[in-house]
mmCIF file of C-alpha atoms in Angstrom:
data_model
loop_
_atom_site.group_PDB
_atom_site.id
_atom_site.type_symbol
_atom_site.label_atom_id
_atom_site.label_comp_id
_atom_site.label_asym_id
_atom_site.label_seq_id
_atom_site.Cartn_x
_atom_site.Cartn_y
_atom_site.Cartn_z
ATOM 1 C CA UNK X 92 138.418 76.630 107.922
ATOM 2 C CA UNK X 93 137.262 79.828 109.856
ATOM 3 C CA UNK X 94 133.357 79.684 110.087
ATOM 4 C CA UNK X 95 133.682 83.776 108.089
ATOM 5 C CA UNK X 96 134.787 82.044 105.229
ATOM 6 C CA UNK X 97 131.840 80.427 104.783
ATOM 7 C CA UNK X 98 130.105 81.883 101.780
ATOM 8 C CA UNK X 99 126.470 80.692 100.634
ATOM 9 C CA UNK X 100 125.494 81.441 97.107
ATOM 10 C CA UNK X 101 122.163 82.123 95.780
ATOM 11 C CA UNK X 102 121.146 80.019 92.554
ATOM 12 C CA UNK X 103 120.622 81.746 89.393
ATOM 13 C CA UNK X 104 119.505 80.938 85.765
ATOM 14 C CA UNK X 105 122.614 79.987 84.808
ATOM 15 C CA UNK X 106 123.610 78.573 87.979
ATOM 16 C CA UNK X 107 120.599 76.200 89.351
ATOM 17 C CA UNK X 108 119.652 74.419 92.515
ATOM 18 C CA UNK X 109 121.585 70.899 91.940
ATOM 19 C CA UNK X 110 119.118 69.460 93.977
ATOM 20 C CA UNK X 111 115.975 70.856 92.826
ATOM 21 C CA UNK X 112 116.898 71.627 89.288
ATOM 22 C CA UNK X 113 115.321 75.171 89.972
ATOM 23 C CA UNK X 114 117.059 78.976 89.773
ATOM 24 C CA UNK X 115 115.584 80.895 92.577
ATOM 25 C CA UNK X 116 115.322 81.006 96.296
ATOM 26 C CA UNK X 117 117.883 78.045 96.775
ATOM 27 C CA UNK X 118 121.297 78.727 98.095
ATOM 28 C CA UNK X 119 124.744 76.261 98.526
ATOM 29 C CA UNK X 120 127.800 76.346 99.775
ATOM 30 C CA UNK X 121 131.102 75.124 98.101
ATOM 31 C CA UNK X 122 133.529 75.536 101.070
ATOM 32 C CA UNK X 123 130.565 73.151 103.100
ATOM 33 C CA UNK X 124 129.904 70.902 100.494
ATOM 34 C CA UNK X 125 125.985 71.560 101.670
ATOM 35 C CA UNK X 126 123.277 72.624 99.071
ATOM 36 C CA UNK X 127 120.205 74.548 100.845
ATOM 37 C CA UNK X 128 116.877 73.653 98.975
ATOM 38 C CA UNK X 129 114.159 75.024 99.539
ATOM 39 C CA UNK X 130 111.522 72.593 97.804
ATOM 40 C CA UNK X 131 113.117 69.152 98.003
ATOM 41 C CA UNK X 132 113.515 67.803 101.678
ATOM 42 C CA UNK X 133 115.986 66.118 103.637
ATOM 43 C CA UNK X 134 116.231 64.406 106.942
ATOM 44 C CA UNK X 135 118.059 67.625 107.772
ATOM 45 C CA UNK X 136 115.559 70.929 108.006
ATOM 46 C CA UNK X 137 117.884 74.115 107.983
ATOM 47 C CA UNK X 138 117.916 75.629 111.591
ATOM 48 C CA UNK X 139 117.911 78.951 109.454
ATOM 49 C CA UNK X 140 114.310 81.920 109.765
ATOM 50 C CA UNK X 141 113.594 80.871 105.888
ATOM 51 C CA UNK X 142 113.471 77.117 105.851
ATOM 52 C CA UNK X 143 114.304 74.743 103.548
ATOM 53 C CA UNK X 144 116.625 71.656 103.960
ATOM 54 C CA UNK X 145 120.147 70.636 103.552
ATOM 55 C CA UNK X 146 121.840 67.945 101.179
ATOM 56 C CA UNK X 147 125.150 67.189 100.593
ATOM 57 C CA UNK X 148 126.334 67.980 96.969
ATOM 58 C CA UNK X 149 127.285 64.854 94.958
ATOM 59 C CA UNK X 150 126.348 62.694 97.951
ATOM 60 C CA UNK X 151 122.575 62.346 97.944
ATOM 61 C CA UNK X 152 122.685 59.950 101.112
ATOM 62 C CA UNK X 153 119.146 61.034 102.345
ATOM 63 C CA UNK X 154 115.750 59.759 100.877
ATOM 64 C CA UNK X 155 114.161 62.939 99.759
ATOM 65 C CA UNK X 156 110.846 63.407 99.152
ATOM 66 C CA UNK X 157 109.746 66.622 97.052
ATOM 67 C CA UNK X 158 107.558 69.073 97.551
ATOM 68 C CA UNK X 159 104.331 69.825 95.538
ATOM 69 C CA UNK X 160 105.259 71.594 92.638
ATOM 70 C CA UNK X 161 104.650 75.341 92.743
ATOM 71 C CA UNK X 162 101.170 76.403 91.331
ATOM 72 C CA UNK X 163 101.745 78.081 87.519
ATOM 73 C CA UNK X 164 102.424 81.818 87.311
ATOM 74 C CA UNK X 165 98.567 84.020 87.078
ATOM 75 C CA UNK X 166 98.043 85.828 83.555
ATOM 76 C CA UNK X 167 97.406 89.023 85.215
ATOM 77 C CA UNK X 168 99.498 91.132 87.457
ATOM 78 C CA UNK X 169 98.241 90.682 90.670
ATOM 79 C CA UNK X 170 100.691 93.204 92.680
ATOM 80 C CA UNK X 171 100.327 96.410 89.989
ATOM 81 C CA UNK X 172 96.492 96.009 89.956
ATOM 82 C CA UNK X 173 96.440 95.580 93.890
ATOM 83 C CA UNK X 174 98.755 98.775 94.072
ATOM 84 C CA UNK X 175 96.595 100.833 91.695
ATOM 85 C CA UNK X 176 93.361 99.906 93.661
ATOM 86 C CA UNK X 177 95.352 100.739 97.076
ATOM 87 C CA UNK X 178 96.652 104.049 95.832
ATOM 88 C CA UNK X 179 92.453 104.735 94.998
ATOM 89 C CA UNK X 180 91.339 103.220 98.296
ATOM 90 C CA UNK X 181 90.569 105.946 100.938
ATOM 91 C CA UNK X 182 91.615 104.831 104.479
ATOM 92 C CA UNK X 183 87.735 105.584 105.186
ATOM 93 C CA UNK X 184 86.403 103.189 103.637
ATOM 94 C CA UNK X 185 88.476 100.608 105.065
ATOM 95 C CA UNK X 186 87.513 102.083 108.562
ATOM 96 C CA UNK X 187 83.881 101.840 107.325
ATOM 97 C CA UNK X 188 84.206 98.187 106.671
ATOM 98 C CA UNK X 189 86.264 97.508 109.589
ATOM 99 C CA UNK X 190 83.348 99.051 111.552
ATOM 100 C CA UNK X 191 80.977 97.129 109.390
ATOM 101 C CA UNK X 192 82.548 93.798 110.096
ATOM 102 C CA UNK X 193 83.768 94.209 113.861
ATOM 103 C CA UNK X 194 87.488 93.778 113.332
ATOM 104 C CA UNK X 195 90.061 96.626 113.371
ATOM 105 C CA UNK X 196 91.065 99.266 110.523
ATOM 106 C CA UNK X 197 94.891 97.293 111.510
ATOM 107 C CA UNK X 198 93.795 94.481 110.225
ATOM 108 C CA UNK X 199 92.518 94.985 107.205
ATOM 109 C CA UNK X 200 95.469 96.999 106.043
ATOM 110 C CA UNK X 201 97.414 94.168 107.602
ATOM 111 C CA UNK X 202 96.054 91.843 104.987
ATOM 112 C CA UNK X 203 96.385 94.931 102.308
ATOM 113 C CA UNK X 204 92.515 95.315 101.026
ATOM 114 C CA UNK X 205 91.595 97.591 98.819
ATOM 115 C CA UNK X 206 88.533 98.829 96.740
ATOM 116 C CA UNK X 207 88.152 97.254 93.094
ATOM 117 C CA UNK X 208 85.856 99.846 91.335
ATOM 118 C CA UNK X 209 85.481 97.187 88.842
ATOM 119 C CA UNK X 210 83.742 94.740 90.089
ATOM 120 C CA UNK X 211 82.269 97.057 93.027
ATOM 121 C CA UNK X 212 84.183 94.805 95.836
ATOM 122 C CA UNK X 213 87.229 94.278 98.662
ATOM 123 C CA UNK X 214 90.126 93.001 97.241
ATOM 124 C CA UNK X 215 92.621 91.226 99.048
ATOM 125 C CA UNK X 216 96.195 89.041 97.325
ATOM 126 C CA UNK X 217 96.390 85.459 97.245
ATOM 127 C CA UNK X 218 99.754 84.199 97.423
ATOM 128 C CA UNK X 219 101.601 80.550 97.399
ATOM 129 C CA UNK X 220 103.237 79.542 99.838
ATOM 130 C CA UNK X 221 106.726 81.023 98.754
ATOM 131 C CA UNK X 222 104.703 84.731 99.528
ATOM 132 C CA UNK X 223 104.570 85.160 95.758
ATOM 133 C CA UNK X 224 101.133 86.740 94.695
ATOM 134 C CA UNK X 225 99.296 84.430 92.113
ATOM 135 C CA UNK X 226 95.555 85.491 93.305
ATOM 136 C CA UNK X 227 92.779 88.040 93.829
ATOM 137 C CA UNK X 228 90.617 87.266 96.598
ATOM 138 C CA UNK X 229 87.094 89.834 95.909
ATOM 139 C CA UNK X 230 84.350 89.931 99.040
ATOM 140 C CA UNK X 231 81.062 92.213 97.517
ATOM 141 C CA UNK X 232 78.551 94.203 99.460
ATOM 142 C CA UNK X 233 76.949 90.838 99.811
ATOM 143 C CA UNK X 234 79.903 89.446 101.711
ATOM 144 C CA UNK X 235 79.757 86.822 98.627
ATOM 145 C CA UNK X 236 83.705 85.649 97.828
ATOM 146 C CA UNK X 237 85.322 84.879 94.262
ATOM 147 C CA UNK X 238 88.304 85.485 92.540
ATOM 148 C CA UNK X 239 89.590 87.851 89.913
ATOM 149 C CA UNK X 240 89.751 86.136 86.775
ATOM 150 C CA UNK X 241 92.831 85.317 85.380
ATOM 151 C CA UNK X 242 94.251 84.281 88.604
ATOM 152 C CA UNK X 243 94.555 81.567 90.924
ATOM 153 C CA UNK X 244 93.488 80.254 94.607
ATOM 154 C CA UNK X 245 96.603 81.032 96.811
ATOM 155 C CA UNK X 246 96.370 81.681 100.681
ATOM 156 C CA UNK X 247 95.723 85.106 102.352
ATOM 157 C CA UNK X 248 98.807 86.470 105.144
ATOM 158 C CA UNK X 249 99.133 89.172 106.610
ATOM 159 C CA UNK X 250 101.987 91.212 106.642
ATOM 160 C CA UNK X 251 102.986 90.827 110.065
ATOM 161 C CA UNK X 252 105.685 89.433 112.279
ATOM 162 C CA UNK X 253 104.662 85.584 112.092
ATOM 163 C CA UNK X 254 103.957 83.921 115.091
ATOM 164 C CA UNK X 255 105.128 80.173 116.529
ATOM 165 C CA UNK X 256 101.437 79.482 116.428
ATOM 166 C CA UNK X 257 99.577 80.041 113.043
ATOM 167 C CA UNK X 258 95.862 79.953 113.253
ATOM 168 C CA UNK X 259 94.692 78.282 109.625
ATOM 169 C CA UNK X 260 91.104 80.041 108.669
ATOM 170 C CA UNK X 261 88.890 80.185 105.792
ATOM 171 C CA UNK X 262 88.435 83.679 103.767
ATOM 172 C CA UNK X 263 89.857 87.504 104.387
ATOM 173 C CA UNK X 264 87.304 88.745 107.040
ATOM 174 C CA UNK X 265 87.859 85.146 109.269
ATOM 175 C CA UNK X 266 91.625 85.984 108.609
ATOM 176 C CA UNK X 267 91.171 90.056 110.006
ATOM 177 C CA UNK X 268 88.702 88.805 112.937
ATOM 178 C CA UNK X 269 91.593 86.597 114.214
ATOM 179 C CA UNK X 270 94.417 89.360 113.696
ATOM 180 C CA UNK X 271 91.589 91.496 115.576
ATOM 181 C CA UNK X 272 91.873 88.915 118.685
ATOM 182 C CA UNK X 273 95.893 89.040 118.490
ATOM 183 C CA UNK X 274 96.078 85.860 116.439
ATOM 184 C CA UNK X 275 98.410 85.309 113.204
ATOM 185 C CA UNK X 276 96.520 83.605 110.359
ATOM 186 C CA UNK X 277 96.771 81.681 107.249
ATOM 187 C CA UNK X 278 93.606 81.851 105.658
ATOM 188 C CA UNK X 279 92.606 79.808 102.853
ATOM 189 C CA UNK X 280 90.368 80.553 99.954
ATOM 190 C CA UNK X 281 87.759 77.714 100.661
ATOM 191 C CA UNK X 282 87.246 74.538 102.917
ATOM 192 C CA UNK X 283 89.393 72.700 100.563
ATOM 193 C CA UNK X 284 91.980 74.343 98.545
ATOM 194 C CA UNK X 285 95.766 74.901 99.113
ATOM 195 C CA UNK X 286 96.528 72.341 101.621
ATOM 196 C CA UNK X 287 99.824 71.430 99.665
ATOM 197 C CA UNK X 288 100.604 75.574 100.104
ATOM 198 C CA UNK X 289 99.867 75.694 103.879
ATOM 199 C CA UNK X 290 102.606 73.261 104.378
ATOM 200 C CA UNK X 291 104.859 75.253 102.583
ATOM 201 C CA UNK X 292 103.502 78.823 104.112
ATOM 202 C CA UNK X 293 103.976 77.081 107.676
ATOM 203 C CA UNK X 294 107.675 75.729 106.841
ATOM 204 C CA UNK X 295 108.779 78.943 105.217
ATOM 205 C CA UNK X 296 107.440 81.252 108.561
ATOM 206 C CA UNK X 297 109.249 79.205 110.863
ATOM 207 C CA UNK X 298 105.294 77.910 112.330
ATOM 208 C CA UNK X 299 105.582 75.384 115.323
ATOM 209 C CA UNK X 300 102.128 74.872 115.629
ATOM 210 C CA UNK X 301 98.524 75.050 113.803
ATOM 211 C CA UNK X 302 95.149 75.809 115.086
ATOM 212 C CA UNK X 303 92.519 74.979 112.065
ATOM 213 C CA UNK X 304 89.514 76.809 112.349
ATOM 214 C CA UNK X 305 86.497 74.914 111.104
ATOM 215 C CA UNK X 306 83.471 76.408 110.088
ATOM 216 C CA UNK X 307 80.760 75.169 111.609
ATOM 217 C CA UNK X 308 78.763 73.894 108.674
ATOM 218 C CA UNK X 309 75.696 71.426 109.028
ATOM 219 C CA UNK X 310 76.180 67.864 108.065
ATOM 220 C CA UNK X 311 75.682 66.883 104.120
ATOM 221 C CA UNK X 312 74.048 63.587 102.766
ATOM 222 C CA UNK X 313 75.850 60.918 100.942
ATOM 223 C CA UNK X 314 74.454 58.473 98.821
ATOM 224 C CA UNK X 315 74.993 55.389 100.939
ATOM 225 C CA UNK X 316 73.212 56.774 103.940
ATOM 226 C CA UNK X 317 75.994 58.552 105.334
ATOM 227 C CA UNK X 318 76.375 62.341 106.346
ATOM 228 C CA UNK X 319 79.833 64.417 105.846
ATOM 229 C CA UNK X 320 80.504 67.456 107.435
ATOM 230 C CA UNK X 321 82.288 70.036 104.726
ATOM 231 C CA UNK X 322 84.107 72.126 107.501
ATOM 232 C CA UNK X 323 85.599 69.628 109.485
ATOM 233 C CA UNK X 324 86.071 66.647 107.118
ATOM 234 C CA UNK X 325 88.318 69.529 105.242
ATOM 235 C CA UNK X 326 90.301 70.423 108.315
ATOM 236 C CA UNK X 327 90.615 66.654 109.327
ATOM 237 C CA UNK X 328 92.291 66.526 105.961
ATOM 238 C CA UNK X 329 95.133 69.305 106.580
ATOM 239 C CA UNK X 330 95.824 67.999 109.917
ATOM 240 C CA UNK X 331 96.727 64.810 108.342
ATOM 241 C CA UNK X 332 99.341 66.548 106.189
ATOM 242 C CA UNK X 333 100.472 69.174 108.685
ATOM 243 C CA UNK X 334 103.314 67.762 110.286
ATOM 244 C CA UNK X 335 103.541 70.301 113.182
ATOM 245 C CA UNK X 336 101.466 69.389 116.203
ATOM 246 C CA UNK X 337 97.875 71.048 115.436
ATOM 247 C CA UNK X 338 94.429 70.633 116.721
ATOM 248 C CA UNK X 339 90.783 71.959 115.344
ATOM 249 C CA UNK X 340 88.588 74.141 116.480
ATOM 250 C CA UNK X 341 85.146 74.839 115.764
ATOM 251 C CA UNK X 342 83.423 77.666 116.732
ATOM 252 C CA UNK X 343 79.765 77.601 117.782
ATOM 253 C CA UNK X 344 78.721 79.744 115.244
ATOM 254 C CA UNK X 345 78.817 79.527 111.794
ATOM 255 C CA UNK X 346 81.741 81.332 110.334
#
């Protein structure tokens, strides 16, 4: 059969994923006898800019091993209150905190902040690692972080053109200091959330390799004796999941 012929198929409601069980995102192809999942893997990752792996249909040969299950839908709309507060946001202000924070006005747009009048603070979207926006990262005057309400911890990415190498930070401003410096990030919403969505974010980008920033927080007592360090144990942890080659660096200041 002439490789044209080829036709892959997008999943649908009535037409799921019959390796995933799911109805979006997936694709397969009859004339190939290949399904294309994008959340259960195989020992055969699709060459292809989106991800995902490949399985035959009916013959399930491969030991797959799923992914973590997406993180449940948020109970508010993050993209129409993130447009409304955009559509309010004057581009001087974002040049005022650009200015205030040393990074460029290019990057904050780049990661799409705006000003909630509401709770008098940045805003910036979370998202999962599909891209889909479940979160509402707010920064105040302070430079104190927190979510919306309503929402839920997702990662912060730029829209840019991804880069092989995807520098993993903590926080919107760490996230527009390293776009600043010519970096792409993934920034996270604290030392020790969405590990199981940076593996997806890095998959789905095409990433090759990870640099985790740590912050460079003090050592913290245990109760046998013992110290932990919250910036790097946390990092040490992703590494150990990543599985691109990564390293971590900490910088000698504090954030």
């Amino acid at each position: 059969m002439n490789a044209t012929a080829w036709k892959w198929i997008r999943v649908s409601p009535r037409d799921k994923c019959k390796i995933c069980g799911k109805h979006d995102y997936c694709d397969y192809c009859p004339e190939l006898g290949l399904a294309l999942c994008m959340r259960v893997a195989s020992d055969r990752p699709s060459k292809n800019s989106m991800g995902g792996w490949l399985h035959r249909i009916g013959e399930r040969t491969a030991v797959v091993t799923p992914l973590p299950p997406e993180p449940p839908k948020p109970k508010i709309n993050v993209t129409e209150l993130m447009r409304d507060w955009r559509k309010r946001t004057e581009p001087d202000w974002i040049r005022a905190l650009a200015f205030e924070l040393g990074v460029t006005y290019q990057s904050l747009t780049a990661l799409g902040a705006a000003w909630c009048p509401s709770r008098k603070a940045w805003a910036f979207t979370m998202v999962n690692g599909w891209g889909e926006p479940v979160g509402i990262r707010l920064r105040d005057g302070n430079g104190s972080k927190f979510s919306y309400g309503g929402d839920h911890n997702g990662l912060l990415i730029p829209n840019m053109q991804p880069q092989s190498t995807a520098w993993i930070s903590e926080g919107p401003t760490s996230a527009a200091a390293l776009i600043t410096m010519g970096f792409f990030p993934i920034s996270r919403p604290n030392n020790s959330g969405c590990l199981d969505q940076v593996q997806i974010a890095c998959k789905r980008l095409g990433v090759q390799r990870a640099v985790i920033v740590a912050d460079n927080d003090s050592d913290k007592p245990l109760p046998n004796g013992e110290t932990f360090n919250p910036g790097v144990d946390s990092s040490l942890k992703l590494q150990g999941l990543l599985k691109i080659p990564s390293c971590i660096y900490v910088p000698p200041c504090k954030d």
